[in-house]
Amino acid sequence: MNIEPLRSSLLPSYTPATQTQSEPSAIEHARPKRASAVVDLETKKAATTLIRAGDAALSSLHSAAMMDEVMIKPTSKSLPVQSSVISDFPPVSTFGRAWAQLTHAIQSEPFASFASKHKIDTSTLKINTQSGWVIDCIANNKRASFNKYDEGYEQATAAVTAAARAFNSPPKSSVLYTGANRAETDVIGNFYGARQDGTQANALRLITEQQHHLTFDSLREPDSKAPEFNPATYSRIREQQREAIDDFAGEIALKPELRSPSQRTPKPSVEDADREMARMYSGALLSRRPEMASYGKGARTGFSFSEIPEYSTLGQHLRNAQVPPGKDAQISLAEISEFYAEPAPSDLTLVGTLTHASRLTRDGFRALNKDNPPTDEHLRAVQAKQRAAIQRLENPGATEVPAAPTQTPTAAVNPVAAIARRQFAGEPNLYSVVARLLGERIKQAAPSLDVDVNQLAIETPDPDNPGNVKRTQLMALALDYLAGGEAPNFTSTDRAFDTRPDLFAHTGNDPKVPLLLDLSALSTAIGALPGLLNSAYEADSHKYWNELAFSSPTNADSVFPDSRRTLISHILRNNLQLASMKQPGLDEEQRKTVDMVVRHPEGSTRPAPLDRNSSGATVYTLGGSTPNVVIHRYLSQSNRDILLLVEPSGKITPYDSWDDVEKAGHIRVELTGNMFDTQANTLIKQHRGDSLFNPPPTFGPENPTQANTPLPDWMNNADEAQRFVLHELNQGLASFIQRNKGRAYNSGIPDIGTFAQEQFDRLPESQKLTRHHAKDLSVTFQMSYGVSADGSTAFGSNHYKNESLTDVLINNLSGLPSGTLEVSKRVKDENGREVTFRVPALEKHGALQQVITDLDIGKTYPALLKEKLLDNPEEMAERRSLFVQQVPIEIQLKALELGIKGEAGFDNTGVRYVQEIFKPGTGPRMVDGNEIVIRPLAFDNKGEGTIDVVDSAYLIERKDGQGPTVLYRPLNGNAPLLQHPNRQALLEAIQTPGELQSYIIPWFAEAKARETYSGKGTTHPNFVAFGLNFGSIPYNKTIPLAMDTRLEQTLREGKLLEHLYQANAQNLISLAEQQSTSDAESRWATLKTGGFLLLNAVLPALRGPGAVLGYVLQAGGVINDLEVLSDERSQGKEAALADLLVNLASLLAHFKIRSQPETSTAQSARPVIGRGPLVTDVPGRSLLVDDVAAPTPPSNNRIVLGGQRRSNPLPATFKSLRTPTTASHASTSWATLRNPWVDNLQKSLEKMASVTGQKILTRSCWREA
């Protein structure tokens, strides 16, 4: 029969050729002769789309076939000699149409009769593509050749040779024809210019190119004009593609019925777009292999939003979100994997990666493979999302059913609950335990057998169809037995088969060959399951919950290196902490009671009350299986029992008396251990992870407008563990501010700039020579280049330096620059023009210098610090307490920021060192089994018999001095933390002239030490005698760093922060005592450079290490003037600020999906519903990373965390929003943004505006801004 190129042929019946083979010039490439037809633009466009889509689809098959060839001999440099064969390639493609014409010529007369006469197997033809003078084949079951000397050859092969010329690809001069629907991989590759040279490296290059371009390299769009992209072979195939498009357009213009119904009215195909997405995903996976990365643009970690296929399920989901991402928003591979429920490859070798990529390229995402319908609910949910996307395209005007209204809960919503949900979703279950037990039994019986128990099928006689057999998955048989079915009893006639689709590529085994397994032993193993399940489940569950909570390239180096069980405990603590700040209806004493438990979870370490007749906070567990607890505290002065029922979600229910508690059916059992650990263990034992979540509150209007809310780039680079810790610290900072009513340890102490201005303004006008305020004045210095050494002669060009008067007052120790000066004030006239007024009285010789000398900020400011920080014992105790609470949060935030950015040498190990040192409590500090200590930076000057200590500098490192060391300089605002690989590296950094050396030398405690180490003294100590410094002596050996132990006991006793408070204060006050010396000048300079960061009156959330939240404020364009929050005269500011911080901390957690999908023993056996941040509880209903529900009817089965039920996720939920945003655009974005957490933020800002009396950008004026 004829094999035609389309559903019915438009090729004319063959007419015997009159030309002979001696007239090759008369034989052209066999293009079909068609009647003249008018081709409209729509038809041409449809033909173009279909041909190009066919070429792209064939490229997928070609790439997958090359992957299979590489996997046959993965360790070899060469590919198998025999090329693989691709079947069922797209007929509507450039190659498919050319191959169809060749098939038509072979199966038509006169070649059909010639082949029949000579008994030629037409699927073995090797045809010369240039002259056509010879054809090699199998004839009469033997190898044979036919040429022009055989009778009738030229006439019979003329049309075949003409059609074969389409496959002419020099230096290849022949094409192997293997059948109508089959072609060798090499033949297809040569046709499209993707020529293989037989080496593995070349094959990997071709795979990389095609996976990157999603088509053959010769057909990539748009066509580049660069010569390297336009070789002759590319021009040939591009011309053939244009011819194929023209011919196909003409054919369908004549006979529109040639196209299938879907092709006649082409619509966007969600299925095709999802297959394209799968291929892109597979290409990105391949790019992570070093063998492939070198051929592309390096390893890919994701795609920008604009790259995601528009009509894919993911593309539709993002574009129909209430707040779609910007075009440059990055969608990570992990997020794509989570969305499509595609498991990450467990085998990261070249073979494992190729196996995974080959399946994705051929079949698409596993959940959407209709040939192998998924049985798991999570995978079915992906199919439901695809159906929803298809329906959305078919009915774009359809409105979705509005969600039922929900009640606003009393407890706050915890934005990190998705992390907890994922932990519970991945825990062991019946399926995973059975799979493990059977897998271990098979491994014992056949250690060398490579088999996946999930893909193992048993072939048994089919009782419903006598004489036939059926295959049943082994796991289905085992689970059926455990559900009450009959125990399987395999016989010698039964057989086991590995049903993995990639079996041959994975193992080299033929899938049709049964496995050598003792099936009777397998029957016995299934029969023994009931007696093993309980203990096996307990073991798997214990192992799972004690595994590390977060995945990272090096798990032990995560900034949250604790177990899943500990993570749940932390989330429970976060829930309660958030509720204590946000839940309405609680009074101050009730919030204090909760805070006591949050800050001191261990009952044994909870501080006793100052009032002996009162009681501290005590926690009671309740009878039965509930994870709820009751917190009790008695206040003697008011004779009041505070009783609070606490749920895992954080919800707090107050009771008036024990009688009320007992009436509610609760029984008291005092808990002395960690409250949150106990709750976590109860939740884990009862599988009640859903009790961590509350129904979402309702916020904002029903149809919010769209906007983007970008975060700083460094936050977007944080992995999930870093993100979680960042959220914890920010929430802790908010709790600190609320607990202390906005008071920090440095409250009431002006920063040095404000102090200098106030001192100047208080001077009488006769002394300061002006009526203007310091903040309004500036000083311009005119200096000449080339001033002589004595300052008497200046030459060269002039240089102007402008400083505020405030800075001039602070820079008093070093005096004023040489040259003339101008003092001026700038104001605006009635027309808004800037006018400058000179202040000549201060410009007179020596006048300004006299004012600076009178004020003497270098002496009076340290004196103020002494008064405020040390002189008053009661005030000092209060400030020290605040310091102990505040500084650990700030310094950990700074360490985490540096670790995420990779700055100051920091990595996760350095972050963990800082975390461990500054955590509360007593006892040794341990990281990875090593004790971590903090010690003064000191030099072991054995020659002098002294330990030379550097004030205000500490080393955080292992007790044995090995490994990395962190230099902590609490009074250095620019770089308080620096990490070095080891102590020697730190010493070399100190020896190198620069900022670090300049800081260290002045801060030596002893004057003689400063003389010894100045200049090059850190490398070769200076010779100091009779009070004179004779300079560095090359023969003097370098003085090493000391192993100072004086702080170790302080650390163990939990008194480190108290020591630092005292030491920092003393170091600052020493400036006043030593300001006349040169080293005091240098100390002063280091503090000026840092801006007295730790003694700045702006609250900690908006400066220094705590500035992470300030970044968000600035990034969103919300606050233009941070001084709104530094005005100590504003009443009620602390409540507004705490509220602001809580909402920003919540917002942070909603802007980031984790960087790596969590793996677990359960997931490796079987995908489990709820795995990862994308959870579906009913078909068509999806929750994204931040668990904000998509618009659907409410579920009866699950409580959803996040915003209102109609809220879609914020765009930045997908890893990073890197779209540049100008200030004006930022204001517009925030003006139009509607989201629960942003709405809360807006309310916080409006509240702050009302209590500060200062202008803040509120929603009403954001548009104007």
mmCIF file of C-alpha atoms in Angstrom, residues 187-195 216-219 233-234 237:
data_model
loop_
_atom_site.group_PDB
_atom_site.id
_atom_site.type_symbol
_atom_site.label_atom_id
_atom_site.label_comp_id
_atom_site.label_asym_id
_atom_site.label_seq_id
_atom_site.Cartn_x
_atom_site.Cartn_y
_atom_site.Cartn_z
ATOM 1 C CA VAL A 187 20.041 10.283 9.102
ATOM 2 C CA ILE A 188 17.815 12.783 10.895
ATOM 3 C CA GLY A 189 20.795 14.578 12.407
ATOM 4 C CA ASN A 190 22.598 14.858 9.077
ATOM 5 C CA PHE A 191 19.440 16.186 7.436
ATOM 6 C CA TYR A 192 19.230 19.032 9.960
ATOM 7 C CA GLY A 193 22.971 19.724 10.022
ATOM 8 C CA ALA A 194 23.419 18.096 13.454
ATOM 9 C CA ARG A 195 26.153 15.792 12.266
ATOM 10 C CA PHE A 216 17.868 21.979 15.847
ATOM 11 C CA ASP A 217 20.696 24.499 15.989
ATOM 12 C CA SER A 218 20.306 25.162 12.267
ATOM 13 C CA LEU A 219 16.696 26.296 12.767
ATOM 14 C CA THR A 233 24.479 23.147 5.749
ATOM 15 C CA TYR A 234 22.296 25.525 7.795
ATOM 16 C CA ILE A 237 18.001 23.085 5.690
#
